[in-house]
PDB file of C-alpha atoms in Angstrom:
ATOM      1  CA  UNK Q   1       0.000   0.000   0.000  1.00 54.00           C
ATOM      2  CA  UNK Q   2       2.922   2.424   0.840  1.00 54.00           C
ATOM      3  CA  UNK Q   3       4.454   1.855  -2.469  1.00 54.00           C
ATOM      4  CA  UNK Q   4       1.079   2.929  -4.343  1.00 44.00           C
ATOM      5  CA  UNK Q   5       1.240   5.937  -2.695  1.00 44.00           C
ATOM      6  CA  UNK Q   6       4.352   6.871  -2.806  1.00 48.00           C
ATOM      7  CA  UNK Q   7       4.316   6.074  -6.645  1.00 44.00           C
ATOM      8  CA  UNK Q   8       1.227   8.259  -7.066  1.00 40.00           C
ATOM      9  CA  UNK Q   9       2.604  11.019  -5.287  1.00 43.00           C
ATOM     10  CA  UNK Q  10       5.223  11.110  -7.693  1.00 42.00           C
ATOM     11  CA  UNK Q  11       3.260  10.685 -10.479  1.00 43.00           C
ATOM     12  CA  UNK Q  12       1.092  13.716  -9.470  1.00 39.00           C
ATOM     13  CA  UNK Q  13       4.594  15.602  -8.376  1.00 39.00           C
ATOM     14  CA  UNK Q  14       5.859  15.194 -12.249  1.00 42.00           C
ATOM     15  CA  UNK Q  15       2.313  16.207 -13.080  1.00 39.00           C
ATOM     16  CA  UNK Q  16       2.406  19.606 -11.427  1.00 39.00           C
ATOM     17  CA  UNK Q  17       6.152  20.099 -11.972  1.00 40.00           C
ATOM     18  CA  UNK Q  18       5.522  19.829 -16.149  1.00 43.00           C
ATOM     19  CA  UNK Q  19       2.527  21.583 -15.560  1.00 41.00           C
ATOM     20  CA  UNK Q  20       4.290  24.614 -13.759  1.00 40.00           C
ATOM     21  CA  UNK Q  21       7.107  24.514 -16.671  1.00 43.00           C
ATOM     22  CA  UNK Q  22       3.778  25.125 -19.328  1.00 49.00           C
ATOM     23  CA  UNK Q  23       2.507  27.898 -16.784  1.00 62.00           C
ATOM     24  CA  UNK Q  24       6.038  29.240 -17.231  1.00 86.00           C
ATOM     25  CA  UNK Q  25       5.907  29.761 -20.689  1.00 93.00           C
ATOM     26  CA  UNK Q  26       2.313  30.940 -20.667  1.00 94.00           C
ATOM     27  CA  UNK Q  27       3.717  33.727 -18.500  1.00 95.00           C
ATOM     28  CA  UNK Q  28       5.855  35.629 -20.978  1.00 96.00           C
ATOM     29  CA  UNK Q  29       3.890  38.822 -22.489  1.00 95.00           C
ATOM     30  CA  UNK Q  30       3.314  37.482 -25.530  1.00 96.00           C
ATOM     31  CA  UNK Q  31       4.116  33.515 -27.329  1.00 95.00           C
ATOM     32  CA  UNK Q  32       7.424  31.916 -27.519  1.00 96.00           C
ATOM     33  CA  UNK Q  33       6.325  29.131 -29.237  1.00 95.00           C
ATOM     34  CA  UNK Q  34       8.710  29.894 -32.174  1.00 96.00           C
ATOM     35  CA  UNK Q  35      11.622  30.384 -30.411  1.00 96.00           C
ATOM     36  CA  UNK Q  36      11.286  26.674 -29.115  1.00 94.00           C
ATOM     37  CA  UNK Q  37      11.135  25.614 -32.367  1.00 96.00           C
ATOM     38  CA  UNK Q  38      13.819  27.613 -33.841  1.00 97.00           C
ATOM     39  CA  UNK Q  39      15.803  26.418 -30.248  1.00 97.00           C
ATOM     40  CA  UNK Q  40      15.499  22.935 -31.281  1.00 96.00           C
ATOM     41  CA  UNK Q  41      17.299  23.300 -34.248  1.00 96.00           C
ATOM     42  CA  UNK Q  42      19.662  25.787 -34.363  1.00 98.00           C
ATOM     43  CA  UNK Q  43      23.381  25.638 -35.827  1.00 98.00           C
ATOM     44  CA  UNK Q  44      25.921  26.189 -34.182  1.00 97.00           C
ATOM     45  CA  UNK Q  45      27.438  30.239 -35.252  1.00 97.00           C
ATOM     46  CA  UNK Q  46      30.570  31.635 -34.199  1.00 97.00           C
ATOM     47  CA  UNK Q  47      31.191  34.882 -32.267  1.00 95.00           C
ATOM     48  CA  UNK Q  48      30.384  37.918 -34.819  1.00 95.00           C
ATOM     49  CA  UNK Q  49      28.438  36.293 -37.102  1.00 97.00           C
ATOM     50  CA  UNK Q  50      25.205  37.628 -39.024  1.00 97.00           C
ATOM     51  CA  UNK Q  51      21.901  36.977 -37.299  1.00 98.00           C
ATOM     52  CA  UNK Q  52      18.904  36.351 -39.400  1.00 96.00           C
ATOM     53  CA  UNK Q  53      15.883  37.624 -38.705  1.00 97.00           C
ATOM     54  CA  UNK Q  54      13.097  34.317 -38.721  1.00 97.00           C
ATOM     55  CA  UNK Q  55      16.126  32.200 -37.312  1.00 98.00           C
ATOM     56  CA  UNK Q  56      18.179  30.757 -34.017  1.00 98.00           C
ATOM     57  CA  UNK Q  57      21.938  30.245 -33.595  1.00 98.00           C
ATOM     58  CA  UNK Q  58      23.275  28.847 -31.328  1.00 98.00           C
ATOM     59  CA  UNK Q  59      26.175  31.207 -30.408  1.00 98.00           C
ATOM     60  CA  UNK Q  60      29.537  30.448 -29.557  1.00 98.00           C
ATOM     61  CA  UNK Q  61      30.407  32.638 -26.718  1.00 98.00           C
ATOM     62  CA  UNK Q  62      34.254  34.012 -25.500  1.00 97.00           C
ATOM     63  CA  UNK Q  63      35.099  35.905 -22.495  1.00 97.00           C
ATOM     64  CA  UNK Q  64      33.787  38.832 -22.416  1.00 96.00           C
ATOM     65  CA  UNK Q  65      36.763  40.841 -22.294  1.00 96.00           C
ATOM     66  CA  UNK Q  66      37.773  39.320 -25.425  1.00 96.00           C
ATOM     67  CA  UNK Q  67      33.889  39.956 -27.367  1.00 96.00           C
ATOM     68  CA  UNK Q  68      35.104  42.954 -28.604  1.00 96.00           C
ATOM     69  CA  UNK Q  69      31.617  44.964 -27.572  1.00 97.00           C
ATOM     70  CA  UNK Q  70      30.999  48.319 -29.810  1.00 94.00           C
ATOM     71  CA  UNK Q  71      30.340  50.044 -27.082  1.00 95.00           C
ATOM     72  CA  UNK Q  72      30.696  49.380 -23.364  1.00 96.00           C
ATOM     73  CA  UNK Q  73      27.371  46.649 -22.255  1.00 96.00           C
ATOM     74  CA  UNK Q  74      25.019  48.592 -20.487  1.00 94.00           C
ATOM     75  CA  UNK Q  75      25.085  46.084 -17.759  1.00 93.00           C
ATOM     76  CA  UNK Q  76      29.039  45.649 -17.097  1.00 94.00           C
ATOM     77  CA  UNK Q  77      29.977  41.657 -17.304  1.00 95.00           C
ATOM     78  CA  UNK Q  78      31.018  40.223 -13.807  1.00 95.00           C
ATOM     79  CA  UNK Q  79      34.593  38.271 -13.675  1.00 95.00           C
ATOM     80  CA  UNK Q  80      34.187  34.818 -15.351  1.00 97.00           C
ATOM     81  CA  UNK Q  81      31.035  35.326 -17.832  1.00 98.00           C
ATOM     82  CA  UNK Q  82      30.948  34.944 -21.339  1.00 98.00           C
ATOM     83  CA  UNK Q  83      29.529  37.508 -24.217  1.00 98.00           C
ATOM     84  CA  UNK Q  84      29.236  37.905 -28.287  1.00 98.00           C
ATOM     85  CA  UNK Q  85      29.371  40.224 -31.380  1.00 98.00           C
ATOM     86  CA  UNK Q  86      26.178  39.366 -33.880  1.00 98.00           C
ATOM     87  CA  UNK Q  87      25.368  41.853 -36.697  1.00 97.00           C
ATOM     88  CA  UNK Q  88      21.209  41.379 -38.340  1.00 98.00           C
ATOM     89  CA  UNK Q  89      20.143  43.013 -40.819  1.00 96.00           C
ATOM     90  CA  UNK Q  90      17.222  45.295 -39.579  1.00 97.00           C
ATOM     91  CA  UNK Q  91      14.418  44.444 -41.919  1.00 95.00           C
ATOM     92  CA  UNK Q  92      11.982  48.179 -43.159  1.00 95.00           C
ATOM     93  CA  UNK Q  93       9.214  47.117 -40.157  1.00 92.00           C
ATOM     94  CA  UNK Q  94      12.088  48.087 -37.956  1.00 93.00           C
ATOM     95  CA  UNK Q  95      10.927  45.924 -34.860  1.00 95.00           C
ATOM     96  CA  UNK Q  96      12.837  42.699 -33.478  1.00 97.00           C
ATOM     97  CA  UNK Q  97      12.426  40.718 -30.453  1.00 98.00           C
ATOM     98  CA  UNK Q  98      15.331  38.855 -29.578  1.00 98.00           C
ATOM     99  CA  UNK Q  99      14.978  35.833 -27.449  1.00 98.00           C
ATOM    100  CA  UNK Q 100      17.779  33.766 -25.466  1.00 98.00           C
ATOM    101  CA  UNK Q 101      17.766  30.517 -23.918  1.00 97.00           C
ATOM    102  CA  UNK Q 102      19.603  31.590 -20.822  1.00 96.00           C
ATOM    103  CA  UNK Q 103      21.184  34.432 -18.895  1.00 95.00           C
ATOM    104  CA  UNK Q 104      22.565  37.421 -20.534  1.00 97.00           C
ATOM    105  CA  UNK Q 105      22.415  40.931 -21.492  1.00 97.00           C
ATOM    106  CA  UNK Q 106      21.555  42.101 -24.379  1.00 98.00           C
ATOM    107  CA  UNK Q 107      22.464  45.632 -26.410  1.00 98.00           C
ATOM    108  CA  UNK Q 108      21.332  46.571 -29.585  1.00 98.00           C
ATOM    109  CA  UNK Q 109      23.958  49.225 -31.179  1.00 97.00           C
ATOM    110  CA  UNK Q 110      23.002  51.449 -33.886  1.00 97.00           C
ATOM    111  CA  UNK Q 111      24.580  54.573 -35.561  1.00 94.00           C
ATOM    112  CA  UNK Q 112      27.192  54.097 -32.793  1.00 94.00           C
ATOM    113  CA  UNK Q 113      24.403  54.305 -29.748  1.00 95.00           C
ATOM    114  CA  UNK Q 114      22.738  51.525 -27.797  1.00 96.00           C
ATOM    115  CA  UNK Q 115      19.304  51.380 -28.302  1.00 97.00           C
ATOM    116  CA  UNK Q 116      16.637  51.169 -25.403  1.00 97.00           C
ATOM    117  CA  UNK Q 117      14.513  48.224 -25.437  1.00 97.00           C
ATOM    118  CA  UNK Q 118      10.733  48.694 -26.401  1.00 97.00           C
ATOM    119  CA  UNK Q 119       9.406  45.658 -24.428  1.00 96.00           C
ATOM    120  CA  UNK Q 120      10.762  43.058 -22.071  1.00 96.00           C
ATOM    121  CA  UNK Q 121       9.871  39.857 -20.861  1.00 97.00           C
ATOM    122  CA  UNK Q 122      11.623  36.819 -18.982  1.00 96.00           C
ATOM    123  CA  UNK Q 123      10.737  34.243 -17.168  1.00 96.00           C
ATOM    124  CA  UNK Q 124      12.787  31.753 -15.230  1.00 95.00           C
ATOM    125  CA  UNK Q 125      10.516  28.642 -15.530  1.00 95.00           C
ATOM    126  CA  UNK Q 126       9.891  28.120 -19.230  1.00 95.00           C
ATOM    127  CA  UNK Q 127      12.000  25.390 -20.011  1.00 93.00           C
ATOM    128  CA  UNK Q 128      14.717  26.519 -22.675  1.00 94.00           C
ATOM    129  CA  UNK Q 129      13.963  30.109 -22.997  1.00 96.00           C
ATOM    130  CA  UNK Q 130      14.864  32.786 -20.285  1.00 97.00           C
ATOM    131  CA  UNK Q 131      13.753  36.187 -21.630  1.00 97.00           C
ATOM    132  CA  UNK Q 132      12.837  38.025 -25.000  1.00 98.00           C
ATOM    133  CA  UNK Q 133      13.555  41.521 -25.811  1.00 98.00           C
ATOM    134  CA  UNK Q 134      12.047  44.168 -28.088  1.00 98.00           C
ATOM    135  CA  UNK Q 135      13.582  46.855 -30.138  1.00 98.00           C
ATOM    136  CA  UNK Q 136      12.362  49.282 -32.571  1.00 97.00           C
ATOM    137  CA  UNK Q 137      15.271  50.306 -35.060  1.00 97.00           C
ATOM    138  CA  UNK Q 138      15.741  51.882 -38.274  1.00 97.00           C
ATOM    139  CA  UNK Q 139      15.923  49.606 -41.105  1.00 97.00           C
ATOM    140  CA  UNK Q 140      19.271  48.508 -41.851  1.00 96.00           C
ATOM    141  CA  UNK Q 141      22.741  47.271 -40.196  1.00 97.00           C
ATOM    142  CA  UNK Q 142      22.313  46.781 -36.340  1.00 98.00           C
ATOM    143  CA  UNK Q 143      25.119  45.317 -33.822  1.00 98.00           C
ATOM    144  CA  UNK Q 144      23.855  42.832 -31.375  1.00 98.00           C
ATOM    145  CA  UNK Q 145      25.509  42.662 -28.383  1.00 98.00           C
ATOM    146  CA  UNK Q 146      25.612  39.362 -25.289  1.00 98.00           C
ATOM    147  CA  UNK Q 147      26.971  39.710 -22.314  1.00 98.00           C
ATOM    148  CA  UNK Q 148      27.319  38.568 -18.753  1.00 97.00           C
ATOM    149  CA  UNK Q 149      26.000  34.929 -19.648  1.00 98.00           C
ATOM    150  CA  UNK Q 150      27.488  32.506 -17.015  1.00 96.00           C
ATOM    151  CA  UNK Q 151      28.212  29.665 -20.004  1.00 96.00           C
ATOM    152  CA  UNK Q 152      30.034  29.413 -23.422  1.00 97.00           C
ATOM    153  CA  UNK Q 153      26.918  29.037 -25.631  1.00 97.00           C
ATOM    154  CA  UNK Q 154      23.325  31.105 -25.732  1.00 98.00           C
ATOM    155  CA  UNK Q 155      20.740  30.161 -28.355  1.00 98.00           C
ATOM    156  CA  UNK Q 156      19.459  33.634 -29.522  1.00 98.00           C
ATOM    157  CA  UNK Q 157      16.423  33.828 -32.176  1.00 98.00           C
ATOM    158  CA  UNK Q 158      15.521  37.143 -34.391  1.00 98.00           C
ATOM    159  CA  UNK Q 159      12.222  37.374 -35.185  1.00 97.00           C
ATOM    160  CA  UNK Q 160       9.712  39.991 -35.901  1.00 95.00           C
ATOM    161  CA  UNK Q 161       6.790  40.388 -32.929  1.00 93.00           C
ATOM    162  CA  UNK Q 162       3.912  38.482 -33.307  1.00 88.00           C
TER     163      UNK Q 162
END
């Protein structure tokens, strides 16, 4: 009798615990259901590489004080973490939301300025994806900027808002 219980107590544990991850996803501000897609998938991409807008890489990272950043992260990288160089090509909408599966900064750089983000969201229990960021640009050449991520790869995705 024990072991019935104790093996339906775990069964309704992993129940509520895949559950919760769902509920995780559910609670970004708007649908990531792309970006796990794209995230299954994506090729490995070096340090400065071209992003494409409708894709995921899955970016090589370097020390951060050897990414070569544009201009200084807003958020300065502690000791230890990793960051990345990406260029994208802004498409004429001007809007991107950039998406990574873990921790990390992100700075957009354009005409030699970062760029403030127009929307933010993150969430810590969707499984594979951390946070997605918003920016509105002017159409053309952008700099895309990681840093502060605490391991030597980040799967990023470009995609226009939904």
């Amino acid at each position: 009798m024990k072991k019935v219980a104790i093996s339906l107590f775990a069964i309704l544990l992993s129940t509520s615990l895949a559950m919760a991850e769902d509920a995780g996803c559910e609670a970004f501000r708007w649908p990531v259901t792309r970006e796990q897609a794209l995230f299954a998938t994506a090729p490995s991409t070096p340090s400065g590489a071209t992003l494409a807008v409708g894709a995921a890489a899955d970016l090589a990272l370097v020390p951060a004080e050897k990414a070569g950043f544009a201009v200084p992260p807003e958020r300065a990288p502690a000791e230890g973490t990793f960051g990345a160089v990406a260029s994208v090509a802004v498409p004429p909408e001007g809007t991107i939301q950039i998406s990574l599966s873990g921790e990390a900064w992100v700075d957009v750089i354009q005409d030699g300025k970062a760029v403030k983000s127009s929307g933010y969201s993150g969430v810590k229990t969707c499984p594979g994806i951390r946070k997605s960021v918003r920016f509105k640009l002017a159409a053309g050449q952008a700099t895309v900027q990681f840093s502060g991520a605490r391991k030597e790869t980040l799967k990023v995705a470009v995609l226009a808002p939904e």
